[in-house]
Structure formats: structure tokens, C-alpha cells
PDB file of C-alpha atoms and ligand atoms in Angstrom:
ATOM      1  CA  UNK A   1     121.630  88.163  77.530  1.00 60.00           C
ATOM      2  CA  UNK A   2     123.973  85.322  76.776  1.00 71.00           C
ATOM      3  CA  UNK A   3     124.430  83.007  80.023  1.00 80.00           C
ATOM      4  CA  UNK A   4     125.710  79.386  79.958  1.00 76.00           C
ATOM      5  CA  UNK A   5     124.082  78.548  82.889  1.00 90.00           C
ATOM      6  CA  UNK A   6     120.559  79.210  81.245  1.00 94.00           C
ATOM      7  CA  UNK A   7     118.281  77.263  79.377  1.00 95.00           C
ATOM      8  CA  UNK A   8     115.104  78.831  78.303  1.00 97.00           C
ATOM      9  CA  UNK A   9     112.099  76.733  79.339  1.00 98.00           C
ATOM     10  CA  UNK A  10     109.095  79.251  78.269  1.00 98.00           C
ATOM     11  CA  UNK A  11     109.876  81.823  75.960  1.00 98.00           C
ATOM     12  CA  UNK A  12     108.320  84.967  77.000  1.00 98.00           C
ATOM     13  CA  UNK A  13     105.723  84.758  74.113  1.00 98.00           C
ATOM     14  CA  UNK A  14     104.458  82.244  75.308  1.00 98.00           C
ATOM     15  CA  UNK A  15     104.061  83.416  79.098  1.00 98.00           C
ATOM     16  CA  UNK A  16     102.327  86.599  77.832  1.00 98.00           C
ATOM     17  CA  UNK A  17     100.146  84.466  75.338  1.00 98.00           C
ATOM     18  CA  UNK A  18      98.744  82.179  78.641  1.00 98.00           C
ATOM     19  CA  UNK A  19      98.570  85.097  81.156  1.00 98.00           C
ATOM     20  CA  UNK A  20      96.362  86.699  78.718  1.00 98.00           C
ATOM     21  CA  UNK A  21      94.177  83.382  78.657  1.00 98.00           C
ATOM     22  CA  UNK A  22      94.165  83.050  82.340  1.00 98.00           C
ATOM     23  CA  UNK A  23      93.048  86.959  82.406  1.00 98.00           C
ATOM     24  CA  UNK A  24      90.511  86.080  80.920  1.00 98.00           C
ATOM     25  CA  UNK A  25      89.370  82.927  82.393  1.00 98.00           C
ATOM     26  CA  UNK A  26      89.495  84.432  85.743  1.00 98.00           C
ATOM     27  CA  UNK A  27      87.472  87.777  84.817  1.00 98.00           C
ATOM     28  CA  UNK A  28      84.634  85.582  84.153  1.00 98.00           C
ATOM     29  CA  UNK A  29      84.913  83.595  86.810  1.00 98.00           C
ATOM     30  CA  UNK A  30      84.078  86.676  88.654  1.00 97.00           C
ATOM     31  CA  UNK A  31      81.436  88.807  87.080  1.00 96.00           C
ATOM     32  CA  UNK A  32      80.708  90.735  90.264  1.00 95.00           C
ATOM     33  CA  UNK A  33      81.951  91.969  93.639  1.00 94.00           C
ATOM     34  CA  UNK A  34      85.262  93.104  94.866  1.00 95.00           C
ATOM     35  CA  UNK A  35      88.127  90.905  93.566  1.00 97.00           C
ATOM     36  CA  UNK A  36      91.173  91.793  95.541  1.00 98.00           C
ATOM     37  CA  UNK A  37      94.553  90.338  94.007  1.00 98.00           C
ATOM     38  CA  UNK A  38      97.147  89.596  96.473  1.00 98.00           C
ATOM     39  CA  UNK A  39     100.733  90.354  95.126  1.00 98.00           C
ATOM     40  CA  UNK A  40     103.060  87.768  96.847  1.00 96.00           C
ATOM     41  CA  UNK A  41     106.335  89.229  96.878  1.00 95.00           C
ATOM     42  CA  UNK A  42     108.402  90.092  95.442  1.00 93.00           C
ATOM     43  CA  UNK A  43     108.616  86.603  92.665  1.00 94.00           C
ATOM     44  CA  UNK A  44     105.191  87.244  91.063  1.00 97.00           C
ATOM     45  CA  UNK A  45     105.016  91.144  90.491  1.00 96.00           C
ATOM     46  CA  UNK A  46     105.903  90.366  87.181  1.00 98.00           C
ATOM     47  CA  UNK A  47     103.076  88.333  86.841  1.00 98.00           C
ATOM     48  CA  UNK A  48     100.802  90.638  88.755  1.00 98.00           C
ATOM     49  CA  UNK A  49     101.276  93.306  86.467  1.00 98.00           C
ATOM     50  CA  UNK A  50     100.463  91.428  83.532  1.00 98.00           C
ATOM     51  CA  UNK A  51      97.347  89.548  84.876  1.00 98.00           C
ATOM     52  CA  UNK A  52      95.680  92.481  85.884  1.00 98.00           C
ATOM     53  CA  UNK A  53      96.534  94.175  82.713  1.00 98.00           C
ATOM     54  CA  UNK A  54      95.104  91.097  81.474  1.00 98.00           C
ATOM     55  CA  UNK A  55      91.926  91.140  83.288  1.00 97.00           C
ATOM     56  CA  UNK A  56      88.221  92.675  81.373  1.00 96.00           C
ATOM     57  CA  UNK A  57      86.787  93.680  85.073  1.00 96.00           C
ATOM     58  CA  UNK A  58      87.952  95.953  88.054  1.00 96.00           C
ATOM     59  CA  UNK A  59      90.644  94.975  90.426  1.00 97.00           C
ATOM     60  CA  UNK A  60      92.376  95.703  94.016  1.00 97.00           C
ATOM     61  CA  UNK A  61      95.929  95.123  94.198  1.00 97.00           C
ATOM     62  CA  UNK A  62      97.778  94.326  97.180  1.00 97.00           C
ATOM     63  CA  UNK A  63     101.054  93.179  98.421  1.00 97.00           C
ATOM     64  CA  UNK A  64     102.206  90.728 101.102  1.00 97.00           C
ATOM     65  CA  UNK A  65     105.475  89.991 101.503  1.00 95.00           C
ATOM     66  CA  UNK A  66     106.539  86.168 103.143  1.00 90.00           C
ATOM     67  CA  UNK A  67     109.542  84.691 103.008  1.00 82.00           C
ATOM     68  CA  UNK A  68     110.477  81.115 103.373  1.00 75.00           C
ATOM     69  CA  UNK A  69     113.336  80.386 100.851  1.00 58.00           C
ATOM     70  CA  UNK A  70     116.292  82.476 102.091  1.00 54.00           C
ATOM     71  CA  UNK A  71     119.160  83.150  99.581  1.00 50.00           C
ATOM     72  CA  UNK A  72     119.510  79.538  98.664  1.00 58.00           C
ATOM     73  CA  UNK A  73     117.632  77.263  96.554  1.00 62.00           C
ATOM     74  CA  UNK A  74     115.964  75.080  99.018  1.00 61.00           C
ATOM     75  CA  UNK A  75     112.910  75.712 101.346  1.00 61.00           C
ATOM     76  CA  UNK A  76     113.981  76.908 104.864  1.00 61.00           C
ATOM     77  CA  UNK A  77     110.151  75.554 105.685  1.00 68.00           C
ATOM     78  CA  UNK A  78     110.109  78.467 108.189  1.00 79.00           C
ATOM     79  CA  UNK A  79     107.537  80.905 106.623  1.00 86.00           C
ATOM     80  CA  UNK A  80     107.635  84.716 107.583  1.00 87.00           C
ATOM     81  CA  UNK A  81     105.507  87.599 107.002  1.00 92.00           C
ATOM     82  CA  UNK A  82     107.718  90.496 105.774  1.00 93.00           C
ATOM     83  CA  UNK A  83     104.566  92.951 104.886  1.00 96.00           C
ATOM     84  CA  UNK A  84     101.038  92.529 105.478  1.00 96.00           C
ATOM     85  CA  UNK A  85      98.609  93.604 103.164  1.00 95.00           C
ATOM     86  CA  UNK A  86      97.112  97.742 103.267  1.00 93.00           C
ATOM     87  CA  UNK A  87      93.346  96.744 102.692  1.00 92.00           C
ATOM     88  CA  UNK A  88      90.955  94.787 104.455  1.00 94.00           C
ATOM     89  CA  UNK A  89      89.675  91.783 103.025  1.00 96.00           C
ATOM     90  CA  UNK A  90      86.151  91.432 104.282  1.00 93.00           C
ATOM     91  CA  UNK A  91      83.314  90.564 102.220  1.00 93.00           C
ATOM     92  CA  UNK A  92      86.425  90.615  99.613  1.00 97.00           C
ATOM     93  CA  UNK A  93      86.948  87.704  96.925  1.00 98.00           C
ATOM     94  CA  UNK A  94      90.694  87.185  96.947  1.00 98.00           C
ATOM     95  CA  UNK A  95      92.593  85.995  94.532  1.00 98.00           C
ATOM     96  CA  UNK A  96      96.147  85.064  95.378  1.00 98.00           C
ATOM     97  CA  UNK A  97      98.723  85.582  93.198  1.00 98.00           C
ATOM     98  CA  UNK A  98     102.025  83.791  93.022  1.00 97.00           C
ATOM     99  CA  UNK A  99     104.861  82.883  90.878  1.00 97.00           C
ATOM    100  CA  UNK A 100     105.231  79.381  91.639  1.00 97.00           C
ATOM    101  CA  UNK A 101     103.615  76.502  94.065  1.00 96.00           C
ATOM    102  CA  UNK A 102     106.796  73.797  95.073  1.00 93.00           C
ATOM    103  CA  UNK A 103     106.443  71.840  98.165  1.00 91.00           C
ATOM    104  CA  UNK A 104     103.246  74.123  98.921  1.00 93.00           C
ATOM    105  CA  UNK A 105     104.305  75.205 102.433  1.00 91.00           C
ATOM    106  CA  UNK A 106     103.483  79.022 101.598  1.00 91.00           C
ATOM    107  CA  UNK A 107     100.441  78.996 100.241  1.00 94.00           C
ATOM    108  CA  UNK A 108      99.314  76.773 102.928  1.00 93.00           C
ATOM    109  CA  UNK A 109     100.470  78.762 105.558  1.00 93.00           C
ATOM    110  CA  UNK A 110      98.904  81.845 103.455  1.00 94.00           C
ATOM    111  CA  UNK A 111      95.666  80.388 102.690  1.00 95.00           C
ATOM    112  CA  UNK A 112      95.269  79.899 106.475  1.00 94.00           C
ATOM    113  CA  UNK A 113      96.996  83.088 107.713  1.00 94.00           C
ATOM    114  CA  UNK A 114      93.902  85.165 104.920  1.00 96.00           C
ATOM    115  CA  UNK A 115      91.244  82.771 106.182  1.00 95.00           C
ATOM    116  CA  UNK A 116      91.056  84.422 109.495  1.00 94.00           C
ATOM    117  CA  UNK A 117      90.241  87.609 107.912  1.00 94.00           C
ATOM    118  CA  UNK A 118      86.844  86.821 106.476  1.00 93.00           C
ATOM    119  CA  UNK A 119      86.898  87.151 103.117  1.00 97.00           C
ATOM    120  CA  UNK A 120      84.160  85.942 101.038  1.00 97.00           C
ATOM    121  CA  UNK A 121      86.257  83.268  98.950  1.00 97.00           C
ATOM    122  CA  UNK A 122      89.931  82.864  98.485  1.00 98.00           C
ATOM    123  CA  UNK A 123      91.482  80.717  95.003  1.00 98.00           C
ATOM    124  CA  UNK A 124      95.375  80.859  94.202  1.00 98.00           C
ATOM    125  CA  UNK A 125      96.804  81.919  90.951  1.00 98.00           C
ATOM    126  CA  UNK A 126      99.894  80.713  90.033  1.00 98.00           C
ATOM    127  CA  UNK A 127     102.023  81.069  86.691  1.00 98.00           C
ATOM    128  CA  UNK A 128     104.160  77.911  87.556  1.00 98.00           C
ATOM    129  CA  UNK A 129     103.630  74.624  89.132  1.00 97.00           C
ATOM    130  CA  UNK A 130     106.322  71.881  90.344  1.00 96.00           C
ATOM    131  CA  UNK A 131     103.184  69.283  91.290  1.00 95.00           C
ATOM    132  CA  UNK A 132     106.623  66.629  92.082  1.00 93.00           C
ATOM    133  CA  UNK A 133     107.798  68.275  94.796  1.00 90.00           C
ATOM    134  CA  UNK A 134     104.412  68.497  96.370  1.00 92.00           C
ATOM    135  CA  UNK A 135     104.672  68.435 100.660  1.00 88.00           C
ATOM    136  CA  UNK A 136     101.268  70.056 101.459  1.00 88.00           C
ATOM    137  CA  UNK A 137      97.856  68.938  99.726  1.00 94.00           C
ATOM    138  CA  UNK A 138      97.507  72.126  97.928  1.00 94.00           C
ATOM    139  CA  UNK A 139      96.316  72.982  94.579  1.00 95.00           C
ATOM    140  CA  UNK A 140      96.512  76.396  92.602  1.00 97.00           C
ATOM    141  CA  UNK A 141      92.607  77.068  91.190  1.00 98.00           C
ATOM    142  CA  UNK A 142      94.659  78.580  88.214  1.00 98.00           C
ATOM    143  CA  UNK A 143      97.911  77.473  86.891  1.00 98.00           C
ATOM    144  CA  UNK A 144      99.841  78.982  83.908  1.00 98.00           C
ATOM    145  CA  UNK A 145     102.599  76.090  83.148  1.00 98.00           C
ATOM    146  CA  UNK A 146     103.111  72.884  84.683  1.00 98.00           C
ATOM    147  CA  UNK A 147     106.619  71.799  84.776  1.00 98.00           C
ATOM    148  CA  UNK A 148     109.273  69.369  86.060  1.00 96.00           C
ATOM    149  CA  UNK A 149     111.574  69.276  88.860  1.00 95.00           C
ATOM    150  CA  UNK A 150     113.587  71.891  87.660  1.00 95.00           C
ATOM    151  CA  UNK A 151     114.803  74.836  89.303  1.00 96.00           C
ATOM    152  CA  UNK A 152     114.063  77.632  87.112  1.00 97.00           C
ATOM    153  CA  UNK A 153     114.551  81.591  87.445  1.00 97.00           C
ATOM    154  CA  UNK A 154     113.158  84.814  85.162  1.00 98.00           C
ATOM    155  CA  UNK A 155     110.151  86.675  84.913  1.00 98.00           C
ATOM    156  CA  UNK A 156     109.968  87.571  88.672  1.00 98.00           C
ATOM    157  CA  UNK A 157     111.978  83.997  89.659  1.00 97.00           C
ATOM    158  CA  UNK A 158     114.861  84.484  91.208  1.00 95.00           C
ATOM    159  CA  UNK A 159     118.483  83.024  92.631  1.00 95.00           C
ATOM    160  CA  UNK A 160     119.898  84.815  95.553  1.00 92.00           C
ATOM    161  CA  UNK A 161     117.956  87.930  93.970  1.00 93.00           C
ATOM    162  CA  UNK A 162     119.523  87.297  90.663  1.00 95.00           C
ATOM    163  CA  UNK A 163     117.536  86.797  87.212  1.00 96.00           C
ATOM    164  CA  UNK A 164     114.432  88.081  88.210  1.00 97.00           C
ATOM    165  CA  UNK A 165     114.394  90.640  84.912  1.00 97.00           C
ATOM    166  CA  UNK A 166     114.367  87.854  82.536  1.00 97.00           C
ATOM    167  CA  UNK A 167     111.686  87.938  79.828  1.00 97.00           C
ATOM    168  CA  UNK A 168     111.923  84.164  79.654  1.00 98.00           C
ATOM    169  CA  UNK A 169     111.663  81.221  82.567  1.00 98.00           C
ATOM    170  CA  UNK A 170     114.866  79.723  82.095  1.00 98.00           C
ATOM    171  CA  UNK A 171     115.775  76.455  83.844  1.00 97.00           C
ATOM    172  CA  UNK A 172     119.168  77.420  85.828  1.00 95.00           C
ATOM    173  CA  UNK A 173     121.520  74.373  84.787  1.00 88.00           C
ATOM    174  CA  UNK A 174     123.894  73.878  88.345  1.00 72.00           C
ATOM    175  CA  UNK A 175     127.630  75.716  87.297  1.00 61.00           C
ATOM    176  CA  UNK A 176     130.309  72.344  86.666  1.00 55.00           C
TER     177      UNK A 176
HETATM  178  P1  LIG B   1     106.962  76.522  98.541  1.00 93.88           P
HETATM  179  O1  LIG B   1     106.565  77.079  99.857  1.00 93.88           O
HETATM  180  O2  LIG B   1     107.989  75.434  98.658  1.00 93.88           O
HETATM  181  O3  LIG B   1     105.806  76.130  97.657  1.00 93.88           O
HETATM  182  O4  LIG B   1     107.805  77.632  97.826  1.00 93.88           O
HETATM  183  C1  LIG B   1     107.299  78.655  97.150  1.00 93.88           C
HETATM  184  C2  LIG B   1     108.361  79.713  96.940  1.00 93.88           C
HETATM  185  O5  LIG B   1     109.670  79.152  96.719  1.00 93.88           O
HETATM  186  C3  LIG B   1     108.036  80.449  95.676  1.00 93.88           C
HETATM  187  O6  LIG B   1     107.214  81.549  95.935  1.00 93.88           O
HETATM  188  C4  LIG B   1     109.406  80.864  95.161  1.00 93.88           C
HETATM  189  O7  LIG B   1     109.758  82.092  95.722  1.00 93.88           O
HETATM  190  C5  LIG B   1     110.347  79.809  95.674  1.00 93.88           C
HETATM  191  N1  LIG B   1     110.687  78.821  94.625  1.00 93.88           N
HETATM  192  C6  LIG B   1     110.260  77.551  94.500  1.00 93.88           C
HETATM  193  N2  LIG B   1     110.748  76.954  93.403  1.00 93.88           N
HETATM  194  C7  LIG B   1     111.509  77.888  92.785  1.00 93.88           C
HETATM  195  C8  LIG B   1     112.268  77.888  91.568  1.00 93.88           C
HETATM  196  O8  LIG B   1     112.366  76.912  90.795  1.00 93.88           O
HETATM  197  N3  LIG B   1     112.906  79.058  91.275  1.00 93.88           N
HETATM  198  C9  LIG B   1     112.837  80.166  92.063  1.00 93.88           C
HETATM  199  N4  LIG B   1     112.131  80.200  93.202  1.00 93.88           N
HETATM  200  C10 LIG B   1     111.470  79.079  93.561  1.00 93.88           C
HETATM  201 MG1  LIG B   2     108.080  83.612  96.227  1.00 93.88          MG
END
């Protein structure tokens, strides 16, 4: 796809290369017990798929859908559960897994929110990481790319639902 307004970031090599390193990082990390991933929807099903893929051990896989961003590109700071999760989490490890930690305000309010249902220890996967626009003290346990203040979109990232089928993470350069 030939787009002006894109500029690849992290070719999609190189995503698949680290989410197979991180699949394998986390699988022995957890050599026993019930590891439940948590799907946060819909930005990292892409990366879902692939880390469990990735992963040398059984997994659970569930969904929870939150919104906070709206159709626009900045936080609305309002978080919202769209769909709760089908499985119970108790005596569960949970990973959750998400496409990108920004200001931090959903994971926060998720890490809280999965608390309260007893589950025997929750970390945070997530492929990207913006640490400079940081509002909550909150740190992914695994991160797949650090990168600047950029918005970017592909590979489960979107803009107003747009570019989310992109191989690549492509910064989205602002239309003149
Ligand atoms: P936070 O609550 O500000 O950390 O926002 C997290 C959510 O905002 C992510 O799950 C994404 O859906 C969205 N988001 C943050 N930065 C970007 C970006 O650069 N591109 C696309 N979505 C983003
Ligand atoms: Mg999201």
C-alpha cells in the first residue's frame, strides 16, 4: 500500500522477530498454572494472535473491550468497559495484553478494575510503549518497542478505525 501520510517505523519483520522473543520470555516466566491472556480490544488482537502463537506452554484467551480514545487521536481520559471478559479469573495468572501504554490511564484503570477479581498475579504485555507521554505511574512487565512521541497506526493501531491491517507500525505524518 502506497500512502503519503505513512512512514514505516517497524517493519513487520521485525515485530514478528520480537513477539517471538517476548513468547518466549514470558512462557518461562510461567512454567506452571493457568495463564489467562487478556485480549484488550480491539488494537492488540493482532498482537494476541501472534504471542500466543508464540508462546511454548498452554494458554486462555480472553477479550475485554474498554474504550477511552474515541475516534480522535487524543485521550478522552473517560475509560469504558465495552465487554467484560467470559472466564473467571480466580486463582488465574493474568497476563494483559495490549497494543500500546501512552498516558497509562487504561491500564491503570484495568489493572484495578482485574484486581478485584482475585487473580493470583496480574503483569501487562505491551508491543509498544510512548514512556513521554506518561500520566499514570505505570509500567508494562513486557514491552516489545519503545518509541517516541509519535502517533503511529498498523498492526492492530488504528485512526478513526483506519490502518489497523497494516503489516508494519507506521508513524501517521499529520496531512499539510
Ligand atoms: P492510554 O490510556 O493513554 O495509555 O491509551 C491507551 C490506548 O490509546 C491504546 O490502547 C490505544 O488504543 C490508544 N493509543 C495511544 N497511542 C496511540 C497511537 O499512537 N496510535 C493509535 N492508538 C493509540
Ligand atoms: Mg486500545
Amino acid at each position: 500500500m502506497t500512502d503519503p501520510t505513512l512512514q514505516v517505523l517497524i517493519p513487520a519483520a521485525q515485530v514478528q522477530k520480537r513477539i517471538r522473543e517476548l513468547g518466549q520470555q514470558i512462557s518461562a516466566d510461567y512454567p506452571t498454572g493457568k495463564l489467562h491472556m487478556i485480549c484488550i480490544l480491539k488494537g492488540a488482537c493482532f498482537f494476541l494472535t501472534d504471542l500466543a502463537r508464540a508462546m511454548t506452554r498452554d494458554v486462555y484467551v480472553d477479550f475485554m473491550g474498554i474504550s477511552t480514545y474515541g475516534k480522535g487521536k487524543t485521550s478522552s481520559g473517560e475509560v469504558q468497559v465495552t465487554k467484560d471478559l467470559d472466564t473467571s479469573l480466580e486463582d488465574a495468572d493474568v497476563l494483559i495484553v495490549e497494543d500500546i501504554v501512552d498516558s497509562g490511564v487504561t491500564l491503570t484503570y484495568l489493572m484495578h478494575l482485574l484486581e478485584q477479581r482475585q487473580p493470583r498475579s496480574i503483569r501487562i504485555a505491551a508491543l509498544l510503549d510512548k514512556p513521554e507521554r506518561r500520566q499514570r505511574p505505570i509500567e508494562a512487565n513486557y514491552v516489545g518497542f519503545k518509541i517516541p512521541d509519535r502517533f503511529v497506526v498498523g498492526y492492530g493501531l488504528d485512526f478513526a478505525e483506519k490502518y489497523r491491517n497494516l503489516d508494519d507500525i507506521c508513524v501517521l505524518e499529520e496531512p499539510k
